[in-house]
CSV table of C-alpha atoms in Angstrom, one decimal:
chain,number,residue,atom,x,y,z
T,297,MET,CA,0.1,0.0,-0.1
T,298,SER,CA,1.5,3.1,-0.9
T,299,HIS,CA,1.8,6.1,1.3
T,300,ASP,CA,-0.7,8.3,-0.6
T,301,THR,CA,-3.9,5.8,0.4
T,302,LEU,CA,-3.0,5.5,4.1
T,303,PRO,CA,-6.0,6.6,5.9
T,304,ARG,CA,-5.7,10.3,7.4
T,305,ARG,CA,-6.2,10.8,10.9
T,306,PRO,CA,-8.2,13.6,12.0
T,307,VAL,CA,-6.0,16.8,13.0
T,308,ARG,CA,-6.3,17.9,16.8
T,309,THR,CA,-5.9,21.5,18.0
T,310,ALA,CA,-4.0,22.4,21.0
T,311,GLY,CA,-6.5,23.9,23.8
T,312,PRO,CA,-9.6,23.3,25.3
T,313,PRO,CA,-12.9,22.5,23.6
T,314,VAL,CA,-14.7,25.6,22.4
T,315,THR,CA,-18.0,26.1,24.4
T,316,ALA,CA,-20.7,28.7,24.7
T,317,GLY,CA,-20.0,31.4,26.7
T,318,PRO,CA,-22.4,32.9,29.4
T,319,ALA,CA,-23.0,35.7,26.8
T,320,HIS,CA,-24.1,33.6,24.1
T,321,ARG,CA,-25.9,31.7,26.2
T,322,ARG,CA,-27.8,34.7,27.5
T,323,ARG,CA,-28.1,36.3,24.0
T,324,HIS,CA,-29.7,32.8,22.9
T,325,TRP,CA,-32.0,32.9,26.1
T,326,THR,CA,-33.5,36.5,25.2
T,327,ARG,CA,-34.2,35.3,21.6
T,328,ARG,CA,-36.7,32.6,22.7
T,329,PRO,CA,-40.0,33.4,21.9
T,330,ASN,CA,-42.4,34.3,24.9
T,331,PRO,CA,-46.1,33.5,23.8
T,332,LEU,CA,-47.4,34.6,26.9
T,333,ALA,CA,-46.1,38.1,26.3
T,334,GLY,CA,-47.1,38.2,22.6
T,335,LEU,CA,-50.7,37.4,23.6
T,336,GLY,CA,-50.8,40.1,26.1
T,337,SER,CA,-49.7,42.4,23.8
T,338,VAL,CA,-52.4,41.4,21.4
T,339,ILE,CA,-55.2,41.5,23.9
T,340,TRP,CA,-53.9,45.3,24.9
T,341,LEU,CA,-53.8,46.1,21.4
T,342,ALA,CA,-57.3,45.1,20.7
T,343,VAL,CA,-58.5,46.7,24.1
T,344,VAL,CA,-56.9,50.2,22.7
T,345,ILE,CA,-57.8,49.6,19.0
T,346,ILE,CA,-61.5,48.6,19.2
T,347,PRO,CA,-62.7,51.6,21.0
T,348,ILE,CA,-61.0,53.7,18.8
T,349,TYR,CA,-62.1,51.9,15.7
T,350,ALA,CA,-65.8,51.8,16.8
T,351,MET,CA,-65.6,55.8,17.6
T,352,ILE,CA,-64.5,56.7,13.7
T,353,THR,CA,-67.1,54.4,12.2
T,354,THR,CA,-69.9,55.6,14.2
T,355,SER,CA,-68.5,59.5,13.4
T,356,LEU,CA,-69.1,58.5,9.7
T,357,THR,CA,-72.8,57.2,10.1
T,358,ARG,CA,-75.7,59.2,9.7
T,359,GLN,CA,-77.6,60.6,12.8
T,360,ASP,CA,-80.7,58.5,11.8
T,361,ASP,CA,-78.7,55.3,11.8
T,362,ALA,CA,-76.4,55.8,14.6
T,363,LEU,CA,-78.9,53.9,17.3
T,364,GLY,CA,-79.3,50.9,15.2
T,365,HIS,CA,-75.7,50.9,13.9
T,366,ASN,CA,-73.2,48.4,14.8
T,367,ALA,CA,-70.2,50.1,15.9
T,368,LEU,CA,-67.8,47.2,14.8
T,369,LYS,CA,-69.1,46.9,10.9
T,370,PRO,CA,-68.1,49.5,8.7
T,371,PRO,CA,-70.7,51.9,7.6
T,372,THR,CA,-72.8,51.0,4.7
T,373,SER,CA,-73.0,54.5,3.4
T,374,PRO,CA,-70.3,56.4,5.2
T,375,THR,CA,-70.7,60.4,5.4
T,376,LEU,CA,-68.7,63.4,6.3
T,377,GLU,CA,-72.0,65.3,7.5
T,378,ASN,CA,-70.7,65.0,11.0
T,379,TYR,CA,-67.5,66.4,10.5
T,380,ASP,CA,-68.6,69.5,8.6
T,381,THR,CA,-71.4,70.1,11.3
T,382,VAL,CA,-68.3,69.9,13.8
T,383,LEU,CA,-66.3,72.1,11.9
T,384,HIS,CA,-69.1,74.7,11.4
T,385,SER,CA,-70.0,75.0,15.2
T,386,GLY,CA,-67.3,77.1,16.4
T,387,PHE,CA,-64.5,74.3,16.7
T,388,GLY,CA,-62.0,76.5,15.8
T,389,HIS,CA,-62.6,78.7,18.5
T,390,LEU,CA,-62.6,76.0,20.7
T,391,LEU,CA,-59.4,74.9,19.3
T,392,ALA,CA,-57.9,77.9,19.5
T,393,ASN,CA,-59.0,78.4,23.3
T,394,THR,CA,-57.7,74.6,24.0
T,395,VAL,CA,-54.3,75.7,22.4
T,396,THR,CA,-53.8,78.9,24.3
T,397,VAL,CA,-54.6,77.0,27.5
T,398,ALA,CA,-52.2,74.2,27.2
T,399,ALA,CA,-49.2,76.4,25.6
T,400,SER,CA,-49.7,78.7,28.9
T,401,VAL,CA,-49.9,76.1,31.2
T,402,VAL,CA,-46.6,74.4,29.6
T,403,ALA,CA,-44.6,77.9,29.8
T,404,ILE,CA,-45.9,78.4,33.5
T,405,VAL,CA,-44.9,75.1,34.7
T,406,LEU,CA,-41.4,75.2,33.0
T,407,VAL,CA,-40.5,78.4,33.8
T,408,LEU,CA,-41.3,77.5,37.6
T,409,CYS,CA,-40.4,74.1,37.9
T,410,VAL,CA,-37.1,73.9,36.4
T,411,PRO,CA,-35.4,76.5,39.0
T,412,LEU,CA,-37.6,74.8,41.3
T,413,ALA,CA,-36.1,71.4,40.9
T,414,TYR,CA,-32.5,72.9,40.4
T,415,VAL,CA,-32.6,74.2,43.8
T,416,ALA,CA,-34.3,71.0,45.4
T,417,VAL,CA,-31.3,69.0,44.0
T,418,ARG,CA,-28.1,71.0,44.6
T,419,SER,CA,-29.4,72.7,47.9
T,420,ARG,CA,-28.2,71.0,51.3
T,421,GLY,CA,-30.3,73.3,53.4
T,422,LEU,CA,-32.8,71.9,55.9
T,423,TRP,CA,-35.3,74.9,54.8
T,424,SER,CA,-35.1,73.7,51.2
T,425,SER,CA,-35.6,70.0,51.6
T,426,ALA,CA,-38.7,70.7,54.1
T,427,ALA,CA,-40.0,73.0,51.3
T,428,PHE,CA,-39.5,70.3,48.6
T,429,ARG,CA,-41.4,67.8,50.5
T,430,LEU,CA,-43.9,70.1,51.6
T,431,PHE,CA,-44.2,71.0,47.8
T,432,LEU,CA,-44.7,67.4,46.9
T,433,LEU,CA,-47.8,67.2,49.0
T,434,GLY,CA,-49.8,68.6,46.4
T,435,VAL,CA,-49.5,65.0,44.3
T,436,ALA,CA,-51.8,63.8,47.2
T,437,ILE,CA,-54.7,66.5,47.2
T,438,PRO,CA,-57.3,66.0,44.4
T,439,ALA,CA,-58.7,68.8,42.6
T,440,GLN,CA,-62.3,68.1,43.7
T,441,ALA,CA,-61.4,68.6,47.3
T,442,VAL,CA,-60.4,72.2,46.7
T,443,VAL,CA,-62.3,73.5,44.1
T,444,VAL,CA,-64.5,75.6,46.2
T,445,PRO,CA,-61.9,77.6,47.8
T,446,LEU,CA,-60.4,78.0,44.2
T,447,TYR,CA,-63.7,79.3,43.2
T,448,LEU,CA,-63.8,81.7,45.8
T,449,MET,CA,-60.1,83.1,45.3
T,450,ILE,CA,-60.8,83.3,41.3
T,451,ALA,CA,-64.0,84.9,42.0
T,452,LYS,CA,-62.1,87.7,44.5
T,453,LEU,CA,-59.7,88.1,41.9
T,454,ASN,CA,-61.8,89.0,39.1
T,455,LEU,CA,-60.6,86.3,36.9
T,456,TYR,CA,-64.0,84.4,36.9
T,457,ASP,CA,-65.2,83.6,33.3
T,458,SER,CA,-61.7,83.9,31.7
T,459,LEU,CA,-59.0,81.8,30.2
T,460,LEU,CA,-56.9,82.7,33.4
T,461,ALA,CA,-59.2,81.0,35.5
T,462,ILE,CA,-58.5,77.6,33.6
T,463,ILE,CA,-54.7,78.2,33.2
T,464,LEU,CA,-53.6,79.4,36.7
T,465,PRO,CA,-55.2,76.1,38.5
T,466,THR,CA,-54.4,73.6,35.7
T,467,ALA,CA,-50.8,74.7,36.0
T,468,ALA,CA,-50.8,74.5,39.8
T,469,PHE,CA,-51.8,71.0,39.7
T,470,ALA,CA,-49.5,69.9,37.1
T,471,MET,CA,-46.6,71.6,39.0
T,472,PRO,CA,-46.0,68.8,42.1
T,473,VAL,CA,-45.6,65.7,39.3
T,474,SER,CA,-43.3,68.1,37.1
T,475,VAL,CA,-41.3,68.8,39.9
T,476,LEU,CA,-41.0,65.3,40.9
T,477,VAL,CA,-39.9,64.1,37.4
T,478,LEU,CA,-37.4,66.8,37.3
T,479,THR,CA,-35.4,66.4,40.4
T,480,GLY,CA,-35.4,62.7,39.2
T,481,THR,CA,-33.4,63.3,36.0
T,482,MET,CA,-31.2,66.2,37.3
T,483,ARG,CA,-29.9,63.5,40.2
T,484,ASP,CA,-28.7,61.8,37.2
T,485,ILE,CA,-26.3,64.3,36.4
T,486,SER,CA,-22.8,63.3,37.9
T,487,GLU,CA,-21.2,65.6,40.6
T,488,GLU,CA,-17.8,65.9,38.5
T,489,LEU,CA,-19.6,67.9,36.0
T,490,TYR,CA,-20.7,70.7,38.7
T,491,GLU,CA,-17.3,70.5,40.3
T,492,ALA,CA,-15.5,71.2,36.9
T,493,MET,CA,-17.9,74.0,35.9
T,494,ALA,CA,-17.7,75.3,39.5
T,495,LEU,CA,-13.5,75.1,39.0
T,496,ASP,CA,-14.0,77.1,35.8
T,497,GLY,CA,-15.8,80.0,37.7
T,498,ALA,CA,-19.2,79.3,36.5
T,499,SER,CA,-22.3,80.9,38.6
T,500,PRO,CA,-25.4,78.3,39.9
T,501,THR,CA,-27.2,80.4,37.1
T,502,ARG,CA,-24.7,79.3,34.5
T,503,MET,CA,-24.9,75.7,35.6
T,504,LEU,CA,-28.5,75.8,35.1
T,505,PHE,CA,-28.5,77.2,31.7
T,506,GLN,CA,-25.2,75.5,30.2
T,507,LEU,CA,-25.3,72.3,32.2
T,508,VAL,CA,-28.5,71.4,33.8
T,509,ILE,CA,-31.0,72.0,31.0
T,510,PRO,CA,-29.0,70.4,28.2
T,511,MET,CA,-28.4,67.5,30.0
T,512,THR,CA,-32.3,66.8,31.3
T,513,LYS,CA,-33.9,67.3,27.8
T,514,GLY,CA,-35.6,64.2,28.3
T,515,GLY,CA,-37.3,65.3,32.0
T,516,ILE,CA,-38.2,68.6,30.4
T,517,SER,CA,-40.0,66.7,27.4
T,518,THR,CA,-41.9,64.5,30.0
T,519,VAL,CA,-42.9,67.8,31.8
T,520,VAL,CA,-44.0,69.3,28.4
T,521,ILE,CA,-46.2,66.3,27.4
T,522,TYR,CA,-47.7,65.7,31.0
T,523,SER,CA,-48.6,69.3,31.4
T,524,ALA,CA,-49.9,69.7,28.1
T,525,LEU,CA,-52.1,66.5,28.4
T,526,GLN,CA,-53.4,67.9,31.8
T,527,ALA,CA,-54.1,71.2,29.9
T,528,TRP,CA,-55.9,69.6,26.9
T,529,ASN,CA,-58.1,66.9,28.6
T,530,GLY,CA,-59.0,69.2,31.6
T,531,PHE,CA,-62.7,69.3,32.4
T,532,LEU,CA,-63.5,70.4,35.9
T,533,PHE,CA,-61.7,73.7,36.0
T,534,PRO,CA,-63.5,74.8,32.6
T,535,LEU,CA,-66.9,73.6,33.7
T,536,ILE,CA,-66.5,75.2,37.1
T,537,PHE,CA,-64.9,78.7,36.3
T,538,THR,CA,-66.3,79.5,33.4
T,539,GLN,CA,-69.7,80.3,32.2
T,540,SER,CA,-70.0,81.9,28.8
T,541,ASP,CA,-69.0,80.7,25.2
T,542,GLY,CA,-66.0,83.1,25.1
T,543,PRO,CA,-63.3,81.1,27.3
T,544,ARG,CA,-64.8,77.6,26.4
T,545,VAL,CA,-62.3,75.0,25.5
T,546,LEU,CA,-62.9,71.6,23.4
T,547,THR,CA,-64.1,69.8,26.5
T,548,LEU,CA,-66.8,71.9,27.1
T,549,GLY,CA,-67.6,72.2,23.6
T,550,LEU,CA,-68.7,68.3,23.4
T,551,PHE,CA,-71.9,69.8,25.3
T,552,ASN,CA,-72.9,71.5,21.9
T,553,TYR,CA,-74.3,68.0,20.7
T,554,VAL,CA,-76.2,67.3,23.7
T,555,SER,CA,-79.8,68.8,24.2
T,556,GLU,CA,-82.8,68.3,26.3
T,557,PHE,CA,-84.3,65.8,23.8
T,558,GLY,CA,-81.4,63.7,22.5
T,559,VAL,CA,-77.6,63.3,21.9
T,560,ASN,CA,-76.1,63.7,18.4
T,561,ILE,CA,-73.8,60.5,18.9
T,562,PRO,CA,-72.2,61.1,15.3
T,563,ALA,CA,-71.3,64.7,15.7
T,564,LEU,CA,-70.1,64.2,19.4
T,565,LEU,CA,-67.8,61.1,18.3
T,566,ALA,CA,-66.6,63.3,15.4
T,567,SER,CA,-65.7,66.4,17.7
T,568,VAL,CA,-63.5,63.9,19.9
T,569,VAL,CA,-61.8,62.7,17.1
T,570,LEU,CA,-60.9,66.1,15.5
T,571,SER,CA,-60.0,67.2,19.0
T,572,GLY,CA,-58.0,64.2,19.7
T,573,ILE,CA,-55.7,64.4,16.7
T,574,PRO,CA,-53.4,67.4,17.6
T,575,ILE,CA,-52.3,65.8,21.3
T,576,PHE,CA,-52.1,62.3,20.0
T,577,ALA,CA,-49.4,63.5,17.4
T,578,VAL,CA,-47.6,65.0,20.1
T,579,TYR,CA,-47.6,61.9,21.7
T,580,LEU,CA,-46.6,59.9,19.0
T,581,VAL,CA,-43.7,62.0,18.5
T,582,ALA,CA,-42.5,62.1,22.1
T,583,ARG,CA,-43.9,59.0,23.8
T,584,ARG,CA,-40.5,57.6,24.6
T,585,ALA,CA,-39.2,60.8,26.3
T,586,LEU,CA,-42.4,60.5,28.4
T,587,VAL,CA,-42.1,57.0,29.4
T,588,GLY,CA,-38.1,57.4,30.1
T,589,GLY,CA,-38.7,60.7,32.3
T,590,LEU,CA,-41.8,58.9,34.1
T,591,MET,CA,-39.2,56.1,35.0
T,592,GLY,CA,-36.3,58.4,36.5
T,593,VAL,CA,-34.3,57.7,33.3
T,594,GLY,CA,-35.0,60.9,31.1
T,595,GLY,CA,-31.7,62.6,31.8
T,596,LYS,CA,-30.0,59.9,31.0
């Protein structure tokens, strides 16, 4: 037998056999399917989508067919008459008032809460800590419990039946949660950055504008969305503190389709759809900042 026809033995390499490391096993574990989580996601998606779908289909139905219409079935003859009715019933005025209230509330909350949270984080004094805890008691106070004192204060200040009567209480009740979110994000800033700016001769005001605000954009975005939602969806303060049609907002405008003898259900739902589009668009753009800031990691 020649040397070329001899069977060849497998070549062994030196070193221990290669096995899957912990990182590989961990990646493999995270890639495994989770049927329960998928099923829960589908159920939650159905809970969210089905009411929105029913609202849109009913808003495209004629008023005469609304009571006998199955909301889960597409309308046989869809119409935009309800949206035309809403747009020609002072919807633009209501939308302008609501935007004014929301923008004013956001501006007041940012101007007051950002410096307040900065002082609460950087100050080590007993009085500032006590004031911060006292301020956060507003989280536990519902608006319904103080609506009568607020009504008397607004009446004495001659602010009744004005947009300021809506803006000021709404901003006040949005501030405790806003301060809580901002302090959580500002505490994520390392102490070394403050010390570096202090060595450069930076004043506390300069630290606030050049260090704190740029590094807490996530928390600030969260506060903007939260306070805007509070103002946009507010109903109690506009109902109690306004009376005429001048300062009316979108939530009160829904009463235009409720009469003594019935309710125009399709027009009412069309108004809800139109009023929800702007704030829903804002939420879609900044939803990650909202969730991250509420979890206390918005400043990272």
